[in-house]
Short mmCIF file of C-alpha atoms in Angstrom, two decimals:
data_model
loop_
_atom_site.label_atom_id
_atom_site.label_comp_id
_atom_site.label_asym_id
_atom_site.label_seq_id
_atom_site.Cartn_x
_atom_site.Cartn_y
_atom_site.Cartn_z
CA MET A 1451 147.52 172.17 154.05
CA LYS A 1452 145.88 173.82 155.59
CA ARG A 1453 145.48 171.82 158.24
CA LEU A 1454 149.59 172.52 158.52
CA LEU A 1455 149.17 176.30 157.95
CA SER A 1456 146.44 176.16 160.85
CA ALA A 1457 148.63 174.26 163.27
CA ILE A 1458 151.14 176.47 162.77
CA LEU A 1459 149.59 180.02 163.02
CA LEU A 1460 148.14 178.20 166.55
CA CYS A 1461 151.17 177.74 167.41
CA LEU A 1462 152.18 181.60 166.90
CA LEU A 1463 149.52 183.11 168.68
CA LEU A 1464 149.29 180.31 171.95
CA SER A 1465 153.68 181.37 172.35
CA LEU A 1466 154.51 177.58 171.55
CA LEU A 1467 157.07 178.17 168.68
CA SER A 1468 159.45 176.04 171.14
CA ALA A 1469 157.26 172.90 170.76
CA CYS A 1470 156.75 173.62 166.74
CA ALA A 1471 160.57 173.93 166.65
CA SER A 1472 162.50 171.65 163.92
CA THR A 1473 162.72 167.68 165.62
CA PRO A 1474 166.73 167.49 166.30
CA VAL A 1475 167.89 164.83 163.79
CA SER A 1476 171.20 162.77 163.67
CA THR A 1477 173.67 163.40 161.34
CA THR A 1478 174.34 160.09 160.78
CA PRO A 1479 172.55 159.03 157.77
CA THR A 1480 169.80 156.43 158.67
CA PRO A 1481 170.15 152.84 156.48
CA PRO A 1482 167.42 151.81 154.93
CA ALA A 1483 166.06 148.70 155.50
CA ALA A 1484 163.56 146.21 154.55
CA LEU A 1485 164.47 147.28 150.59
CA GLN A 1486 163.03 143.23 149.51
CA GLY A 1487 166.34 143.80 147.42
CA ASP A 1488 165.07 146.36 145.44
CA THR A 1489 167.58 148.77 144.40
CA VAL A 1490 165.87 152.76 143.13
CA SER A 1491 167.17 153.44 139.67
CA GLY A 1492 167.41 157.68 139.68
CA ARG A 1493 167.10 159.56 142.67
CA ILE A 1494 163.79 160.42 145.36
CA LEU A 1495 163.70 162.68 147.46
CA PHE A 1496 161.45 162.53 150.69
CA CYS A 1497 161.04 164.58 153.75
CA ARG A 1498 161.90 163.39 157.34
CA ASP A 1499 162.82 164.53 160.23
CA ASP A 1500 162.06 167.99 159.22
CA GLY A 1501 164.88 168.02 156.65
CA ILE A 1502 164.82 166.43 152.99
CA TRP A 1503 166.36 163.52 152.36
CA LEU A 1504 167.69 161.28 149.04
CA TRP A 1505 167.44 158.13 148.20
CA GLU A 1506 169.87 156.53 145.81
CA GLU A 1507 169.78 153.10 144.62
CA ARG A 1508 169.62 151.12 148.47
CA THR A 1509 171.29 153.90 150.26
CA ALA A 1510 169.26 157.29 152.04
CA ARG A 1511 171.25 160.55 153.65
CA ARG A 1512 170.04 163.74 154.44
CA LEU A 1513 170.68 165.52 152.10
CA ILE A 1514 169.28 169.32 153.00
CA SER A 1515 169.05 170.05 156.57
CA PRO A 1516 166.31 171.33 158.44
CA PRO A 1517 163.74 173.09 158.18
CA ALA A 1518 163.57 171.91 154.82
CA THR A 1519 160.92 170.92 153.38
CA GLN A 1520 158.96 170.49 149.91
CA PRO A 1521 161.58 169.29 147.70
CA ALA A 1522 161.08 169.06 143.98
CA PHE A 1523 163.30 167.97 140.69
CA SER A 1524 164.47 170.92 137.97
CA PRO A 1525 163.43 169.34 134.82
CA SER A 1526 167.39 168.65 134.37
CA GLY A 1527 167.79 166.76 138.46
CA GLU A 1528 171.15 169.61 138.92
CA GLN A 1529 168.76 171.85 140.97
CA ILE A 1530 166.10 171.96 143.83
CA ALA A 1531 163.25 174.16 144.70
CA TYR A 1532 162.39 173.42 148.72
CA VAL A 1533 160.60 175.63 151.42
CA THR A 1534 161.55 176.06 154.76
CA VAL A 1535 159.70 177.11 157.22
CA ARG A 1536 160.52 179.31 160.16
CA ASP A 1537 159.44 181.31 163.12
CA GLY A 1538 156.25 181.52 161.42
CA ALA A 1539 156.31 182.42 157.44
CA SER A 1540 158.21 179.96 155.03
CA ASP A 1541 160.18 180.87 151.48
CA LEU A 1542 160.99 179.30 148.25
CA LEU A 1543 164.83 178.43 148.33
CA ILE A 1544 166.96 177.22 145.48
CA ALA A 1545 169.84 174.47 146.36
CA ASP A 1546 171.84 172.19 143.51
CA GLN A 1547 171.81 168.70 143.66
CA THR A 1548 174.03 168.52 146.97
CA GLY A 1549 171.87 170.66 148.33
CA THR A 1550 173.76 173.41 148.56
CA VAL A 1551 171.62 177.12 147.90
CA LEU A 1552 171.90 178.73 145.15
CA THR A 1553 169.05 181.30 145.88
CA GLN A 1554 166.69 182.95 148.19
CA LEU A 1555 163.69 183.88 145.89
CA THR A 1556 161.31 185.17 148.49
CA ASP A 1557 161.94 186.94 151.75
CA HIS A 1558 158.94 186.78 154.04
CA ASN A 1559 160.68 187.43 157.58
CA PRO A 1560 159.41 190.69 158.57
CA ALA A 1561 161.22 192.43 161.14
CA VAL A 1562 159.24 192.54 164.27
CA PRO A 1563 159.27 189.95 167.16
CA VAL A 1564 158.72 185.78 166.67
CA GLY A 1565 155.61 184.92 168.50
CA SER A 1566 153.80 188.37 168.38
CA LEU A 1567 150.95 189.23 166.53
CA ASP A 1568 151.66 191.63 164.42
CA ARG A 1569 154.40 189.14 163.26
CA VAL A 1570 151.08 186.26 162.48
CA TYR A 1571 149.84 189.35 160.19
CA ARG A 1572 152.95 190.47 158.71
CA ALA A 1573 154.72 187.27 157.77
CA VAL A 1574 153.79 185.20 154.11
CA TRP A 1575 153.77 181.13 153.72
CA ALA A 1576 155.04 179.84 150.74
CA PHE A 1577 154.82 176.33 149.54
CA TYR A 1578 154.52 173.72 146.62
CA PRO A 1579 157.17 174.55 144.35
CA THR A 1580 156.87 173.14 141.36
CA TRP A 1581 159.51 173.85 138.23
CA LEU A 1582 157.53 175.02 134.79
CA PRO A 1583 159.23 173.03 132.03
CA ASP A 1584 162.03 174.87 130.44
CA GLY A 1585 163.85 174.87 133.87
CA ASN A 1586 163.81 178.38 134.16
CA GLY A 1587 160.98 179.25 136.59
CA ILE A 1588 158.75 177.86 139.77
CA LEU A 1589 154.85 177.96 140.56
CA ALA A 1590 154.22 177.84 143.82
CA ALA A 1591 151.24 178.69 146.25
CA VAL A 1592 151.71 181.84 147.60
CA GLN A 1593 149.80 184.17 150.94
CA THR A 1594 148.52 186.77 148.90
CA ALA A 1595 146.66 189.03 152.09
CA PRO A 1596 146.49 188.75 155.96
CA PRO A 1597 144.99 185.96 157.79
CA VAL A 1598 141.72 185.70 159.12
CA GLY A 1599 139.44 184.59 161.63
CA ASP A 1600 139.34 184.34 165.55
CA PRO A 1601 142.54 182.98 165.83
CA PRO A 1602 143.39 184.30 162.71
CA VAL A 1603 144.41 181.46 161.11
CA ASP A 1604 142.45 181.21 156.87
CA ALA A 1605 144.96 183.16 154.72
CA PRO A 1606 144.25 182.46 151.32
CA LEU A 1607 146.68 181.38 148.98
CA ALA A 1608 147.15 181.91 145.27
CA LEU A 1609 149.61 180.93 142.27
CA PHE A 1610 152.24 182.56 141.37
CA ARG A 1611 155.43 181.91 139.13
CA TYR A 1612 158.63 182.81 139.84
CA ASP A 1613 161.81 183.53 137.71
CA MET A 1614 165.31 182.59 138.94
CA THR A 1615 166.06 186.10 140.79
CA GLY A 1616 162.53 185.96 142.96
CA GLN A 1617 160.28 187.80 140.11
CA ARG A 1618 157.11 187.17 140.47
CA GLN A 1619 153.86 187.03 138.14
CA PRO A 1620 150.67 186.00 139.25
CA VAL A 1621 149.11 183.51 137.55
CA PHE A 1622 145.89 182.30 139.65
CA SER A 1623 143.73 183.30 142.39
CA ASP A 1624 140.60 182.53 143.61
CA SER A 1625 138.91 185.05 145.75
CA ASN A 1626 136.77 182.18 147.88
CA ALA A 1627 139.61 179.02 148.15
CA HIS A 1628 142.65 178.80 148.73
CA LEU A 1629 145.46 177.16 145.87
CA GLY A 1630 147.55 174.34 147.07
CA ARG A 1631 150.37 171.86 144.89
CA SER A 1632 150.01 172.21 141.01
CA ILE A 1633 151.98 170.37 138.03
CA VAL A 1634 152.40 171.55 134.16
CA LEU A 1635 150.28 169.51 131.91
CA PRO A 1636 152.24 170.00 128.26
CA THR A 1637 150.00 171.89 126.15
CA GLY A 1638 150.88 174.19 129.67
CA ASP A 1639 147.47 174.10 131.34
CA LEU A 1640 147.60 173.96 135.14
CA ILE A 1641 145.90 170.88 137.25
CA ALA A 1642 146.22 172.76 140.77
CA VAL A 1643 144.57 171.72 144.08
CA ARG A 1644 141.84 174.37 145.21
CA THR A 1645 140.86 174.01 148.49
CA PRO A 1646 137.39 176.10 149.00
CA LEU A 1647 137.35 178.06 152.10
CA GLY A 1648 136.12 176.98 155.64
CA SER A 1649 136.38 173.44 154.38
CA ASP A 1650 139.72 171.62 155.66
CA SER A 1651 138.79 168.06 153.89
CA GLN A 1652 136.93 169.36 150.32
CA GLN A 1653 140.14 169.40 147.90
CA GLN A 1654 139.89 169.29 144.94
CA LEU A 1655 141.59 168.84 141.42
CA VAL A 1656 140.91 171.94 139.24
CA ARG A 1657 142.50 172.39 135.39
CA ILE A 1658 143.22 176.02 135.24
CA VAL A 1659 143.10 177.30 131.68
CA ASN A 1660 143.75 180.79 130.06
CA GLY A 1661 143.89 182.07 133.92
CA ARG A 1662 140.19 180.03 134.20
CA ALA A 1663 139.69 176.46 136.57
CA THR A 1664 136.72 174.22 136.50
CA PRO A 1665 136.60 171.31 138.13
CA LEU A 1666 138.65 167.92 136.72
CA ALA A 1667 136.09 165.74 135.24
CA GLY A 1668 136.18 162.87 136.32
CA ALA A 1669 137.85 163.10 138.90
CA PRO A 1670 136.70 162.84 142.68
CA THR A 1671 136.33 164.96 146.25
CA PRO A 1672 138.87 165.18 147.88
CA ALA A 1673 141.26 164.37 145.62
CA TYR A 1674 145.56 166.17 146.10
CA ASP A 1675 148.80 165.25 145.43
CA PRO A 1676 148.61 165.36 141.96
CA ALA A 1677 151.17 163.68 139.43
CA ILE A 1678 151.71 163.82 135.63
CA SER A 1679 153.28 161.03 133.63
CA PRO A 1680 156.27 161.99 131.49
CA ASP A 1681 153.97 161.21 129.06
CA GLY A 1682 151.21 163.64 129.84
CA ASN A 1683 148.99 161.53 129.45
CA TRP A 1684 147.59 160.34 132.45
CA LEU A 1685 147.56 161.84 135.60
CA ILE A 1686 148.09 160.00 139.46
CA PHE A 1687 146.67 161.59 142.51
CA ALA A 1688 145.84 161.10 146.17
CA VAL A 1689 141.81 160.86 146.67
CA GLY A 1690 140.46 160.54 150.59
CA VAL A 1691 138.67 157.48 150.87
CA ASN A 1692 136.45 156.73 154.02
CA GLY A 1693 138.81 158.66 156.86
CA GLY A 1694 142.09 157.40 154.91
CA SER A 1695 143.06 157.90 151.07
CA ASP A 1696 143.81 155.56 147.54
CA LEU A 1697 145.83 156.16 144.21
CA TYR A 1698 143.79 156.90 141.61
CA ALA A 1699 144.70 156.97 137.66
CA LEU A 1700 142.79 159.74 135.25
CA PRO A 1701 143.96 160.47 131.45
CA VAL A 1702 144.85 163.98 131.23
CA ASP A 1703 142.52 164.44 128.20
CA GLY A 1704 139.54 163.06 130.41
CA GLY A 1705 138.14 159.82 131.52
CA ALA A 1706 136.54 157.16 133.97
CA PRO A 1707 138.78 157.38 136.61
CA VAL A 1708 140.44 154.23 137.81
CA ARG A 1709 141.62 153.12 141.32
CA LEU A 1710 145.02 151.69 142.07
CA THR A 1711 146.05 151.31 145.39
CA ASP A 1712 143.48 149.49 148.39
CA ILE A 1713 145.60 150.39 151.07
CA GLY A 1714 144.12 153.13 152.64
CA THR A 1715 146.99 155.38 153.22
CA ALA A 1716 148.46 156.26 149.95
CA ARG A 1717 149.52 159.17 149.09
CA ALA A 1718 152.06 161.16 147.20
CA PRO A 1719 152.81 159.87 144.16
CA VAL A 1720 155.64 160.44 141.30
CA PHE A 1721 156.76 158.59 138.24
CA ALA A 1722 160.22 157.73 137.35
CA PRO A 1723 161.66 159.02 134.63
CA ASP A 1724 160.83 156.58 132.34
CA GLY A 1725 157.42 156.51 133.47
CA ASN A 1726 157.58 152.01 134.03
CA THR A 1727 157.43 152.97 137.86
CA LEU A 1728 156.40 154.85 140.54
CA ALA A 1729 156.94 155.67 144.43
CA PHE A 1730 154.39 156.81 146.59
CA LEU A 1731 154.00 156.70 150.41
CA ALA A 1732 151.83 154.71 152.53
CA VAL A 1733 151.45 153.58 155.78
CA PRO A 1734 151.90 150.21 156.34
CA SER A 1735 150.46 147.50 158.74
CA GLY A 1736 152.13 147.71 161.95
CA GLY A 1737 153.79 150.55 161.12
CA ARG A 1738 155.32 154.25 162.58
CA GLY A 1739 154.47 156.65 160.05
CA PHE A 1740 154.40 156.61 156.47
CA ASP A 1741 157.04 154.32 154.40
CA LEU A 1742 158.28 154.45 150.58
CA PHE A 1743 156.50 151.87 148.27
CA ILE A 1744 157.60 151.94 144.29
CA ALA A 1745 155.38 149.76 141.91
CA GLU A 1746 155.59 148.26 138.29
CA VAL A 1747 153.14 150.86 135.84
CA THR A 1748 151.49 149.10 133.04
CA ILE A 1749 150.27 151.70 130.55
CA THR A 1750 148.26 150.22 127.56
CA ALA A 1751 146.22 152.22 125.05
CA GLU A 1752 143.15 151.93 127.22
CA ALA A 1753 144.15 151.29 130.93
CA LEU A 1754 146.96 152.08 134.00
CA SER A 1755 147.39 150.21 136.44
CA LEU A 1756 149.90 149.15 139.07
CA GLY A 1757 151.96 145.62 139.99
CA PRO A 1758 152.15 144.95 143.60
CA PRO A 1759 153.85 147.45 145.12
CA ARG A 1760 156.76 147.11 147.49
CA ARG A 1761 157.97 148.65 150.11
CA LEU A 1762 161.70 149.42 150.56
CA SER A 1763 161.79 151.40 153.76
CA THR A 1764 161.05 150.58 157.36
CA ASP A 1765 159.88 152.93 159.97
CA PHE A 1766 161.02 156.66 158.25
CA ALA A 1767 158.14 158.25 159.20
CA ILE A 1768 158.09 160.31 156.20
CA ASN A 1769 156.16 163.57 155.40
CA ALA A 1770 153.27 162.74 153.58
CA ASP A 1771 152.91 166.42 152.66
CA GLY A 1772 156.19 167.23 151.63
CA GLY A 1773 155.80 164.57 149.12
CA LEU A 1774 158.75 162.75 146.35
CA SER A 1775 160.77 164.08 143.46
CA TRP A 1776 162.84 161.94 141.32
CA THR A 1777 164.82 162.08 138.48
CA LYS A 1778 167.87 160.07 136.46
#
């Protein structure tokens, strides 16, 4: 995520916003390919071509036009929180399940010229919305101070809670690190991605309890893209391995991490609502970018394991940092 922020800010400083703009896309939905007979139960959101797409049964179509990323279904599946990025800033929005905007929670667009250095210092970034369990608000990682450095690309991010009117409350900040994607445990504790300042590759998972963060016991480093099982007992996340990434599982209450995939590019896990299937992104052998995979989940009293992964899409070039969201 920090690399994404740095790249966008550098584009501003070099007056190359046109090169960083959204890629034009066709209004004709791209049909899925290489489905291998699978029909997905429920609805999965993913990001490609700078917009948000919906996979339902055996069909993929664009749901929210660019620029839009990092979608998250509400607990009921009736609303979608997402991020829109434009002109050197990003905002949090809520849409209904058809993709129609209901409300904009933030307004981070300063009244200064696009491409100016003043805008770099005054614009604000927001990322990674995740819904609270009651559906009455979201958590997000939001910039808390102007960027620093030369060029100024290092902007601190902290966790905030937003209600549906856009009112926010601070949840957790760390003066020595950026906070990224987060999830809420059944206990109300948080799991979040923490990246120490000045580091692009040492993301770690931390558990936040009563305003205090500690490294998640058993989680390797670097680790990111956390997801929780519907029963609240298991975490699955991506771990950096030999310059790539694979998925690991860890009991929420502690234990030894278990490696689930050996693909070398697996990211962005998400459980099906019933907990019996996992979707994730990976770059297949010979592929041109991330595609969508699913695998059956087996949970026993002591372990979680995955069945053989099955590839759903072909050459979709999905944005892995945009993540996945799955609802009924």
